[in-house]
Amino acid sequence: MKSDVEELMPRLLPIEFEASAENLDLNGPPRNPQEYLRQVQLEASLCPEVVVAQIDPKKLKKKQTVNVSVAGCQAAPTGFCPSLSWQQQQVSKFSDVRQSITKNRQHWSRQTLDDNVLMPKLTDEEGWKRFCLGEKVYLGTSSCGTDAESEPALDYSKVGFPPFLSIVSRLNQSTVLMVLEILISWFEERAFVPQLGRWLYALLACLEKPLLPEAHSCIRQLARRCAQLRSTLESQEDERLPALNLLICLVARYFEQNDLADQPEQTHG
């Protein structure tokens, strides 16, 4: 009597099996499609119908959860909220950047890095902060990178390496997310600087959709921090305002965290 597996397999894969079970060697490679399917069929028939997993109850005590925050953003102060058309324009530009990175990733990742570009190891959090932000910001000796242009020759170790395509194209998704988390965590307790903005934009441009739960929580944290900092600005002319608005816009509009989106003020004619 044929097993249930043998009865089912021919109906799903209607191929005549010429080789008999006695002539098949399950340890050797199949010589044709019929032998391959027959091997799969025989291997399946050797598997037990019910498998009982041996689970150590002690290992179940630690409950593993992914913390995804649903808290919203602080509303923009009057006059600080970008228009809807501006937000749509930024999303369109950002989408173009992402497509360009995806299209040319292989090309850029093959480019030789300069000798002074020493990328940190995967888990070197302090190294990534120094690499992206520069020693002046990391060590707190400078609150911004505006003095970089006055130096005769840029010392990237001091002012931070820009997110060159030849660098970001080398980062896989786990590294992209890890560096994002490092920089956002740093930003939680410190000021916004140009180097940070450039890297956050570049990393978001490399972040693949659909988002993993960790990425979802991470970028929401970024938008909330940007909104919180924006609420402390005293002037609409503050140079940080466009960058903060842009990051909030991308998280909310492009990555579809719609509850965080800025809602432009209604104008009455």
Backbone as a ProteinNet text record, in pm:
[ID]
protein_1_A
[PRIMARY]
MKSDVEELMPRLLPIEFEASAENLDLNGPPRNPQEYLRQVQLEASLCPEVVVAQIDPKKLKKKQTVNVSVAGCQAAPTGFCPSLSWQQQQVSKFSDVRQSITKNRQHWSRQTLDDNVLMPKLTDEEGWKRFCLGEKVYLGTSSCGTDAESEPALDYSKVGFPPFLSIVSRLNQSTVLMVLEILISWFEERAFVPQLGRWLYALLACLEKPLLPEAHSCIRQLARRCAQLRSTLESQEDERLPALNLLICLVARYFEQNDLADQPEQTHG
[TERTIARY]
84.4	0	88.6	59.2	138.4	109.5	213.2	193.1	115.3	67.4	-5.2	82.3	213.5	304.9	315.7	327.3	339.3	212.2	98.2	-27.6	-38.4	10.6	-5.6	93.6	217.4	321.7	290.5	245.7	217.9	108	12.5	-95	-43.4	47.6	102.1	207.4	286.2	393.1	374.7	292.8	258.1	372.4	470.6	583.3	591.7	612.8	622	757.5	753.8	877.1	918.4	1030.4	1076.6	1170.8	1242.2	1338.3	1267.9	1305.1	1245.8	1322.2	1259.9	1324.1	1455.2	1462.4	1583.3	1701.5	1676	1784.4	1828.1	1761.7	1793.9	1892.5	1985.6	2080.8	2050.8	1992.9	1955.2	2075.9	2193	2312.3	2381.2	2343.2	2406.6	2321.1	2381.8	2305.1	2210.8	2091.2	1997.6	2051.8	2023.7	2073.4	1973.1	1849.4	1747.6	1633.8	1539.6	1430.4	1346.8	1324.4	1244.2	1310.4	1443	1513.7	1510.2	1522.5	1517.6	1385	1274.8	1143.1	1119.2	1169.9	1153.8	1231.9	1351.8	1430.7	1357.1	1301.2	1225.7	1110.1	1044	929.5	970.4	1079.4	1125.5	1176.4	1247.6	1295.2	1178.2	1071.5	953.5	887.5	887.4	822.4	898.2	1027.7	1108.2	1095	1036	1019.5	901.2	911.8	798.5	684	560	443.6	426.5	468.1	456.3	592.3	636.5	762.7	734.5	783.6	763.3	891.9	882.3	999.8	1023.3	1149.3	1186.9	1222.8	1137.6	1156.7	1186.1	1291.8	1329.1	1239.5	1153.2	1062.8	1135.7	1261.3	1335.8	1360.4	1374.6	1403.2	1281.2	1165.6	1043.1	1013.2	1088.3	1061	1092.3	1196.3	1233.3	1148.2	1061.7	970.3	1037.5	1041.5	1104.5	998.6	1017.4	922.2	997.4	933.9	987.4	907.9	977.7	910.6	889.3	767	732.8	646.2	701.1	629.4	525.8	410.7	304.2	283.7	373.1	358.7	375.6	303.1	308.4	413.5	415.1	508.7	441.6	526.1	475.7	439.5	325.6	285.3	381.7	400.4	490.5	432.6	517.4	468.8	412.4	328.7	267.6	375.6	362.9	457.9	578.8	594.4	710.7	678.2	552.7	510.5	526.5	588.5	603.6	471.3	460.3	337.9	329.1	210.2	190.6	264.9	265.8	336.1	486	541.1	683.6	712.3	627.7	646.7	641	546.6	534.6	656	708.6	827.5	948.4	963.6	1076	1066.4	946.4	926.3	963.3	926.2	957.9	1109.1	1177.7	1323.7	1390.8	1341.7	1397.7	1380	1264.8	1239.1	1337.3	1367	1464	1603.6	1640.8	1771.5	1781	1676.9	1675.8	1689.8	1618.7	1626.4	1766.4	1827.9	1962.9	2063.6	2049.1	2139.2	2122.3	1998.8	1972.4	2030.1	2010.7	2055.7	2207.7	2275.5	2420.9	2498.5	2427.6	2493.3	2613.9	2594.5	2702.1	2823.7	2797.5	2907.5	2984.9	2913.7	2980.1	3049.7	2992.1	3053.8	3186.4	3209.4	3336.2	3444.5	3407.9	3505.8	3604.5	3729.7	3833.3	3824.9	3823.6	3820.2	3959.3	3962.9	4090.8	4154.6	4286.3	4358.6	4315.5	4266	4229.7	4089.7	4016.4	3881.5	3891.4	3891.6	3898.4	3762.5	3680	3545	3549.1	3468.9	3467.8	3417	3447.1	3392.1	3242.5	3173.4	3027.6	2969.3	3023.1	2963.1	3034.9	3123	3200	3118.4	3033.6	2945.3	3022.3	3122.3	3199.6	3273.6	3320.9	3392	3301.9	3176.5	3083.2	3048.6	3037.7	3010.4	3125.3	3248.2	3365.3	3369.9	3341	3350.8	3250.2	3126.5	3019.7	3019.8	3049.3	3033.9	3165.6	3275.7	3405.5	3439.3	3566.9	3611.3	3565.5	3557.2	3519.6	3379.7	3287.5	3150.4	3143.1	3205.5	3199.4	3257.1	3368.7	3434.1	3379.1	3287.6	3224.7	3307.9	3412.4	3495.6	3439	3336.1	3271.7	3126.6	3035.8	2893.5	2844.3	2925.5	2883.5	3004.7	2978.1	3086.7	3115.1	3072	3085.8	3229	3315.3	3453.9	3536.7	3474.8	3549.7	3601.6	3518.8	3557.1	3677.6	3703.3	3813.6	3949.1	3949.9	4074.8	4130.6	4262.9	4322.5	4302.2	4308	4284.7	4193.6	4084.5	3988.4	4048.8	4038.1	4078.1	3948.5	3909.9	3779.7	3771.2	3885	3880	3832.4	3851.5	3809.3	3667.1	3631.2	3499.3	3399.3	3442.4	3352.7	3356.1	3345.5	3340.1	3198.7	3184.4	3051.6	3003.7	2872.8	2820.9	2838.8	2966.3	2995.3	2922.7	2883.1	2817.6	2907.7	3038.4	3132	3136.1	3090.3	3085.4	2950.3	2841.4	2708.9	2670.1	2723.5	2690.4	2751.7	2846.8	2910.6	2834.3	2738.1	2669	2550.1	2544.6	2425.7	2315.3	2198.8	2083.4	2102.5	2165.6	2184.6	2277.7	2377.3	2469.4	2400.4	2321.1	2245.9	2158.9	2086.2	1996.8	2075.1	2186.8	2265.4	2322.8	2377.7	2434.8	2324.2	2208	2093.7	2060.8	2052.8	2019.9	2124.9	2252.3	2360.7	2348.4	2327.2	2321.5	2195.5	2083.7	1959.7	1969.3	2030.9	2051	2140.5	2243.9	2332.7	2254.7	2169.9	2091.5	1989.3	1946.4	1846.9	1891.4	2021.2	2070.4	2162.3	2171.8	2265.2	2202.6	2276.5	2225.5	2228.5	2155.1	2155.2	2271.7	2350.9	2464.2	2453.6	2514.7	2504.7	2550.7	2660.6	2710.1	2604.1	2534.5	2429.9	2318.5	2276.3	2168.4	2202.2	2325.5	2366.2	2362.5	2412.1	2416.4	2277.1	2192.2	2056.7	1982.9	1998	1932.8	1985	2117.1	2177	2135.2	2133.1	2096	1948.8	1863.3	1721.9	1706.3	1791.1	1784.3	1826.5	1902.4	1948	1860.5	1764	1680.2	1571.2	1571.6	1479.1	1338.6	1240.6	1100.5	1063	970	900	992.4	960.9	1045.7	1037.1	1152.5	1153.3	1096.8	1043.6	990.4	1092.4	1220.2	1322.3	1341.2	1336.5	1352.9	1232.8	1116.5	992.2	1002.2	1043.3	1056	1165.2	1275	1391.6	1359.4	1296.4	1270.4	1159.8	1067.3	965.8	1032.2	1129.5	1205.1	1274.7	1328.7	1395.2	1297.7	1180.5	1082	1038.3	1017.6	975	1082.5	1208.5	1318.6	1329.3	1313	1318.1	1205.3	1085.6	971.3	991.6	1049.1	1073	1174.1	1281.2	1382	1324.3	1242.8	1180.1	1094.3	1030.5	942.5	1019.8	1153.8	1236.1	1299.5	1285.8	1347.4	1275.6	1352.7	1296.1	1264.3	1321.5	1301.2	1277.7	1191.6	1169	1290.8	1383.5	1505.3	1616.2	1590.3	1691.6	1731.5	1861.4	1910.9	1881	1847.3	1815.3	1672.1	1585.9	1443.6	1417	1473.1	1445.6	1488.7	1602.8	1652.1	1561.1	1517.3	1427.7	1294.7	1241.3	1117.1	1131.9	1247.5	1271.3	1271.6	1341.2	1348.6	1211.3	1135.5	999.6	914.9	928.1	852	882.1	1009.6	1046.4	997.1	1013.3	965.3	814.7	743.9	597.4	538.4	586.3	524.6	580	713.1	769.7	758.7	791.4	787.7	651.5	556.2	414.8	383.9	452.1	417.3	323	204.9	117	71.4	66.7	22.3	125.1	248.3	353	363.1	284.7	298.5	257.2	331.5	292.5	167.6	70.4	-52.9	-48.6	-29.2	-18	-140.6	-112.7	-220.2	-318.2	-443.8	-547.6	-551.2	-548.7	-556.5	-698.8	-748.4	-883	-876.9	-936.6	-932	-1034.8
-119.5	0	125.4	216.8	338.5	431.1	505.1	602.3	721.3	806.2	926.4	1017.4	1023.8	1108.9	1060.9	928.6	873.8	894.9	891.5	914.7	1060.5	1152.7	1294.6	1346.1	1299.8	1353.5	1341.6	1224.6	1216.6	1311.6	1339.9	1430.2	1573.6	1611.2	1745.8	1759.7	1653.8	1654.5	1533.9	1545.3	1429.9	1388	1322.4	1269.9	1120.9	1046.4	901	864.4	784.3	741.4	607.4	609.8	486.2	411.3	486.3	420.8	363.5	244.9	181.8	225.2	206.1	247.1	173.2	48.2	-30.9	26.3	91.6	141.6	283.5	344.3	481.5	486.8	579	603.3	741.1	743.8	871.8	957.4	895.2	971.4	1031.9	989.2	1039.7	1143.8	1221.8	1324	1261.2	1316.8	1263.5	1285	1189.2	1198.3	1262	1277.6	1338.7	1388.5	1464.7	1519.2	1412.4	1300	1194	1138.8	1119.3	1067.9	1169.7	1297.9	1400.1	1396.6	1394.3	1394.2	1265.9	1155.4	1028.7	1031.2	1091.4	1103.1	1188.1	1300.5	1385.7	1308.1	1229.2	1151.3	1048.1	979.6	876.6	938.5	1051.9	1118.8	1163	1210.4	1253.4	1136.7	1020.8	903.8	852.5	885.2	841.1	932.4	1050.8	1145	1103.4	1115.2	1083	1179.4	1126.5	1210.4	1317	1283.6	1377.7	1392	1514.5	1541.7	1620.5	1571.9	1638.8	1709.5	1841	1919.8	1910.7	1892.6	1890.7	2032.6	2096.2	2235.6	2243.9	2318.1	2339.7	2450.1	2418.8	2520.2	2641.7	2623.8	2735.2	2844.7	2801.7	2898.2	2981.7	2938.7	3011.5	3122.2	3127.7	3226.5	3367.8	3379.5	3511.4	3546.1	3639.6	3677.2	3775.4	3740.6	3826.1	3909.1	4038.9	4127.4	4233.8	4287.1	4400.1	4522.6	4620.8	4738.6	4839.5	4850	4945.5	5055	5174	5283.1	5341.5	5376.6	5435.1	5582.7	5637.2	5777.4	5866.6	5975.9	6066.8	6174.5	6267.4	6379.2	6502.6	6589.6	6719.5	6800.8	6867.5	6948.6	7064.8	7104	7215.4	7346	7432.1	7563.8	7640.1	7732.7	7811.6	7874.1	7850.3	7906	7818	7708.4	7620.6	7496.3	7477.6	7356.6	7375.1	7279.8	7292.4	7268.2	7324	7305.9	7162.7	7123.2	6988.8	6971.5	7074.2	7063.8	7047.7	7117.4	7101.1	6958.1	6903	6766.5	6666.8	6686	6596.1	6606	6726.3	6746.3	6675.5	6682.9	6617.1	6464.2	6411.5	6266.9	6222.5	6300.5	6267	6267.3	6369.8	6376.6	6259.3	6229.5	6119.7	5986.4	5967.4	5844.4	5831.3	5942.2	5940.3	5903.1	5957.7	5926.3	5777	5722.5	5580	5492.8	5527.9	5450.2	5456.1	5573.1	5588.8	5504.8	5504.3	5423.8	5275.7	5231.9	5090.6	5051.6	5137.8	5109.2	5102.1	5188.8	5199.9	5141.4	5070.8	5017.6	4929.3	4838.8	4746.1	4821	4921.9	4999.9	5071.8	5140.6	5219.6	5132.6	5017.2	4930.6	4871.7	4876.6	4825.5	4932.9	5057.3	5165.1	5152.4	5180.1	5171.4	5290.6	5262.2	5368.9	5427.8	5556.6	5620.1	5554.8	5567.9	5504.2	5555.7	5681.2	5737.7	5695.3	5624.8	5580.3	5444.5	5448.7	5325.2	5304.8	5220.8	5199.7	5118.9	5156.4	5084.3	4941.8	4860.1	4725.4	4732.9	4627.1	4626.7	4674.4	4625.8	4654	4764.3	4839	4943.5	5073.3	5087.8	5203.3	5334.6	5340	5463.5	5494.3	5391.4	5409.8	5469	5425.4	5478.7	5624.8	5659.6	5799.4	5888.4	5845.3	5921.4	5930.2	5819.2	5811.2	5905.9	5903.5	5981	6127.4	6154.5	6289.5	6364.9	6291	6353.6	6372.8	6383	6393.9	6523.2	6632	6760.6	6754.2	6695.2	6682	6571.6	6457.8	6343	6376.1	6449.9	6483.5	6611.8	6679.8	6799	6924.1	6924.4	7044	7142.4	7098	7187.5	7146.7	7243.4	7212.7	7200.7	7241.4	7230.2	7213	7182.6	7155.2	7271.3	7393.4	7504.8	7551.6	7516.6	7562.2	7470.4	7363.6	7267.1	7330.7	7420.8	7477.6	7571.5	7620.4	7714.7	7644.7	7513.5	7440.3	7421.3	7438.2	7425.8	7286.4	7184	7046.6	6978.6	6924	6861.9	6739.5	6737.5	6619.8	6550.8	6448.9	6384.8	6318.8	6283.2	6223.7	6325.9	6454.5	6560	6606.7	6616.9	6672.9	6565.7	6440	6331.6	6301.6	6175.2	6135.7	6158.1	6225.7	6236.6	6098.8	6080.6	5949.7	5932.1	5920.8	5899.2	5774.3	5774.7	5656.5	5534.5	5556.1	5443.6	5382.5	5458.8	5407.6	5342.8	5417.7	5364.8	5244.7	5235.6	5121.8	4992.2	5004.3	4885.6	4832.3	4907.9	4869.8	4779.1	4662.9	4578.6	4630.1	4568.7	4621.2	4618.8	4516.1	4509.8	4621.3	4655.2	4763.3	4898.2	4916.9	5041.4	5067.8	4965.6	4982.4	5005.9	4935.2	4949.6	5091	5144.2	5278.9	5382.6	5360.9	5448.9	5453.1	5337.7	5330.1	5400.6	5384.8	5449.2	5601.2	5652.4	5797.5	5857.8	5787.9	5839.3	5839.7	5736.9	5732.6	5848.2	5877.2	5990.4	6121.4	6134.8	6256.1	6280.1	6176.7	6190.1	6287.4	6294.3	6376.2	6489.1	6508.5	6610.3	6695.3	6797.5	6893.1	6834.8	6900.3	6861.6	6931.7	6854.1	6910.8	6865.3	6940.7	6905.5	6764.5	6720.9	6585.6	6480.6	6500.4	6406.6	6404.2	6522.8	6529.9	6458	6476.9	6411.9	6260	6210	6065	6005.5	6075.4	6024.4	6015.4	6117	6116.6	6000	5982.7	5877	5737.7	5718.9	5587.2	5557.2	5659	5639.3	5603.1	5663	5633.7	5490.4	5430.2	5291.4	5189.7	5237.8	5149	5086	4954.9	4884.3	4875.8	4876.7	4852.5	4714.3	4646.2	4687.9	4688.5	4776.3	4795.3	4677.6	4643.2	4548.5	4620.3	4546.2	4610.8	4700.8	4658	4740	4871.7	4867.9	4989.3	5081.3	5022.3	5096	5178	5114.9	5182.3	5288	5256.1	5344.1	5476.1	5470.2	5593.4	5676.1	5611.1	5686.7	5764.8	5702.9	5771.3	5894.3	5880.8	5992.7	6107.6	6076.5	6182.2	6253.2	6178.8	6241.3	6333.5	6290.2	6373.9	6502	6490.7	6609	6706.1	6651.9	6737.1	6804.3	6729.8	6785.7	6899.9	6880.2	6984.6	7105.2	7079	7186.5	7276.1	7215.8	7293.4	7390.8	7375	7463.6	7576.9	7571.9	7674.5	7807.5	7913.7	8045.6	8123	8080.7	8157.2	8064.2	8106.8	8031.6	8037.3	8127	8139.8	8048.1	7974	7882.2	7783.2	7771.3	7686.7	7538.5	7500.5	7359.9	7323.1	7423.2	7395.7	7314.4	7352	7272.3	7126	7105.1	6968	6886.5	6946.6	6876.5	6846.1	6943.9	6921.8	6811.1	6808.5	6708.3	6566.9	6548	6414.9	6368.7	6458.9	6424.3	6386.3	6463.6	6439.5	6301.7	6265	6137.2	6019.1	6029.8	5921.5	5904.7	6016.3	6010.7	5982.2	6052.9	6045.4	5933.3	5916.7	5812.1	5674.6	5667.8	5538.5	5512.4	5595.2	5571.1	5560.9	5643.3	5656.8	5777.1	5758.3	5871.1	5948.9	5883.4	5953.9	6056.8	6048.9	6143	6261.2	6258.8	6358.7	6497.9	6597.4	6736.2	6768.2	6827.6	6869.7	7021.4	7069.8	7214.5	7289.4	7409	7489.3	7530.4	7527.3	7566	7717	7762.6	7906	7942.7	8047.8	8091.4	8221	8218.2	8336.1	8439.7
0	0	0	-89.7	-99.9	17.6	56.5	163.9	110.4	204.4	164.8	80.7	114.6	40.3	-102.7	-123.3	-258.2	-337.5	-270.4	-339.8	-383.8	-297.8	-324.3	-427.3	-421.5	-507.5	-656.3	-705.8	-849.4	-893.3	-805.7	-845	-856.6	-767.4	-773.2	-881.9	-901.2	-1000.7	-1091.8	-1194.4	-1278.8	-1370.4	-1312.9	-1389.7	-1365.5	-1472.6	-1459.1	-1401.9	-1297.2	-1233.5	-1292.3	-1366.6	-1427.1	-1335	-1253.6	-1165.6	-1044.2	-1006.5	-888.4	-765.5	-650.1	-525.1	-503.2	-552.1	-529.5	-607.1	-720.5	-804.5	-768.8	-670.5	-634.4	-519.3	-529.9	-423.4	-365.4	-244.8	-185.9	-150.9	-143.2	-107.8	-229	-348.2	-468.7	-536.5	-626.6	-697.4	-799.2	-818.4	-918.1	-1059.4	-1147.7	-1284.6	-1379.7	-1335.8	-1421	-1331.6	-1386.9	-1305.3	-1237.4	-1306.1	-1246.7	-1120.4	-1128	-1010.5	-896.2	-931.3	-827.5	-753.3	-827.6	-765.4	-686.5	-739.3	-667.3	-535.9	-539.5	-417.1	-313.3	-359.8	-268.2	-207.4	-291.2	-245.6	-140.6	-166.9	-73.1	57.2	45.9	166.5	253.6	188.3	262.4	333.1	267.2	326.8	448.4	455.6	569	689.8	667.5	778.7	865.8	996	1083	1058.8	1069.4	1045.1	1154.2	1274.8	1386.4	1452.7	1470.8	1538.2	1664.8	1775.5	1903.2	1941.7	1958.6	1994.8	2145	2181	2321.3	2363.5	2441.3	2480.3	2629	2659.8	2798.7	2856.9	2954.6	3011.3	3066.9	3109.9	3166.7	3063.4	2937.1	2831.3	2794.3	2840.9	2807.9	2908.1	3015	3119.1	3072.3	2987.2	2937.9	2816.7	2833.4	2726.3	2632.4	2504	2405.6	2334.8	2335.7	2269	2191.2	2090.3	2016.1	2057	2111.3	2162.7	2050.5	2002.8	1898.4	1960.8	1965.6	2030.3	1935.8	1991.5	1911.5	1945.6	2028.2	2065.8	1944	1941.5	1828.2	1844.4	1746.4	1748.7	1807.9	1863.6	1905.2	1780.7	1784.5	1670.5	1652.7	1528	1499.5	1553.9	1609.4	1651.6	1531.1	1555.8	1448.4	1359.4	1229.3	1134.5	1107.7	1181.6	1165.2	1082.6	1047.5	976.9	826	756.6	611.5	539.4	419.8	341.1	290	253.6	200.6	68.3	-15.7	-144.1	-122.9	-22	9.8	53.5	138.1	184.8	68	-21.9	-136.7	-227.3	-241.6	-324.6	-264.7	-133.2	-66.3	-78.3	-66.7	-80.1	-220.9	-320.7	-459.9	-483.2	-432.6	-446.7	-375.6	-256.5	-177.2	-249.2	-310.6	-386.2	-501.7	-568.3	-679	-628.7	-513.4	-455	-423.6	-364.7	-329.9	-455	-559.1	-682.5	-743.3	-735.7	-788.5	-709.4	-577	-493.6	-524.9	-535.5	-565.3	-700.6	-797.8	-934.5	-944	-869.1	-882.5	-764.6	-675.3	-555.8	-590.2	-683.9	-718.2	-772.2	-855.9	-911.4	-801.8	-712.9	-609.9	-506.2	-477.1	-375.4	-423.1	-555	-608.4	-614	-586.1	-591	-474.9	-503.8	-401.5	-307	-179.2	-78.9	-60	-28.4	0.3	122.6	130.2	240.5	377.6	380.8	511.2	556.8	471.5	508.7	578.6	709.2	788.2	854.7	792	844.2	972.3	1070.8	1199	1182.8	1282	1284.9	1312.2	1277.8	1281.5	1414	1524.1	1655.1	1732.6	1666.3	1733.9	1737.9	1838.9	1847.4	1855.7	1941.5	1955.8	1826.4	1760.3	1634	1526.7	1521.7	1423.1	1451.8	1579.7	1614.4	1569.1	1594.6	1551.4	1398.6	1333.3	1187.7	1121.3	1167.3	1103.3	1144.8	1270.8	1324.1	1336.1	1341.7	1359.6	1506.3	1534.2	1672.8	1739.3	1661.7	1721.9	1782.1	1707.8	1758.7	1863.8	1833.1	1923.8	2061.3	2061.5	2188.2	2249.7	2176.2	2231	2221.1	2134.8	2122.4	2021.7	1946.7	1850.7	1838.5	1840.1	1833.6	1691	1594.9	1455.6	1366.5	1239.9	1146.6	1054.8	1088.4	995.7	981	1076.6	1066	977.4	926.4	846.3	717.7	659	531	542.6	663	680.4	686.1	702.2	709.2	568.1	550.6	417.4	357.2	439.5	392.2	493.6	444.2	535.1	602.6	733.4	810.2	851.6	776.6	800	936.5	993.8	1126.7	1229.7	1198.8	1291.4	1263.7	1135	1100.2	1057.5	1051.8	1014.7	865.5	831.1	690.8	638.3	525.6	466.1	421.6	406.7	362.4	211.5	169.2	28	-21	-149	-205.4	-198.2	-211.6	-204.5	-64.7	35.8	173	202	180.8	217.2	131.2	10.3	-76.1	-25.1	65.3	122.6	244.4	293.3	416.1	385.3	450	435.6	527.8	519.2	592.8	743.6	795.3	940.7	987.4	905.4	940.9	928.4	822.1	804.6	927.2	971.1	1084.9	1213.6	1229	1350.7	1362.6	1252.2	1255.3	1277.6	1216.6	1241.8	1390	1452.1	1594.1	1679	1642.7	1717.5	1710.2	1588.6	1570.4	1631.6	1621.3	1679.5	1831.4	1886.8	2031.5	2076	1999.1	2029.7	2022.3	1922.4	1899	2010.7	2077.4	2183.6	2292.2	2315.6	2426.3	2382.5	2249.8	2201.7	2092.5	2051.1	1953.7	1812.2	1725	1583.9	1513.7	1439.3	1364.9	1219.2	1125.4	983.2	951	1015.2	986.9	1018.3	1128.9	1169.3	1065.7	1021	923.5	793.7	745.8	620.6	633.3	745.3	764.1	783.4	858.2	878.3	745.1	661.7	530.4	445.5	443.4	362.4	409.8	540.2	593.9	568	581.3	548.6	400.8	316.4	173.4	142.6	232.9	213.1	286.5	362.7	444.3	357.9	352.8	264.3	323.7	235.3	271.4	221.8	290.5	412.2	533.8	625.2	741.5	838	894.7	1006.3	1129.3	1226.6	1347.8	1417.9	1419.9	1485	1411.8	1277.9	1198.3	1217.3	1224.5	1246.6	1375.1	1483	1612.2	1608.8	1540	1533.4	1464	1346.9	1272.4	1337.7	1407.4	1481.4	1595.5	1657.3	1762.6	1705.3	1583.6	1517.9	1492.8	1438	1409	1536	1643	1768.7	1824.3	1814.3	1863.9	1780	1647.2	1560.6	1595.9	1619.4	1653.9	1789.5	1882.9	2016.5	2009.2	1930.6	1916.2	1841	1739.9	1663.2	1753.5	1850.3	1939.6	2026.7	2034.8	2117.1	2036.1	1902.8	1819.1	1839.8	1838.6	1864.7	1738	1626.1	1502.8	1384.6	1291.8	1169.5	1077.6	1106.1	1026.7	1078	1183.7	1237.5	1128.6	1105.1	995.7	1016.1	1137.5	1163	1124	1110.2	1087.4	959.5	843.4	722.8	736.2	800.7	816.5	907.8	1016.8	1108.6	1041.2	967.5	894.1	790.5	725.2	621.6	679.8	791.1	851.3	900.4	960.7	1003.9	883.5	776.5	654.3	595.4	587.1	526.1	609.5	740.6	827.2	813.4	817.2	817.8	680.8	579.1	447	360.9	359.7	273.1	337.9	466	534.8	598.3	566	596.5	746	823.5	965.4	973.9	916.5	887.6	1011.2	1125.3	1245.5	1292.5	1238.9	1277.2	1180.9	1073.7	968.2	1014.7	965.4	989.7	908.8	976.2	909	894.1	771.6	750.4	804.4	853	910.3	801	833.8	738.9	725.7	601.1	577.7	534.7	585.7	554.4	473.4	353.1	267.9	308.6
[MASK]
+++++++++++++++++++++++++++++++++++++++++++++++++++++++++++++++++++++++++++++++++++++++++++++++++++++++++++++++++++++++++++++++++++++++++++++++++++++++++++++++++++++++++++++++++++++++++++++++++++++++++++++++++++++++++++++++++++++++++++++++++++++++++++++++++++++++++++++

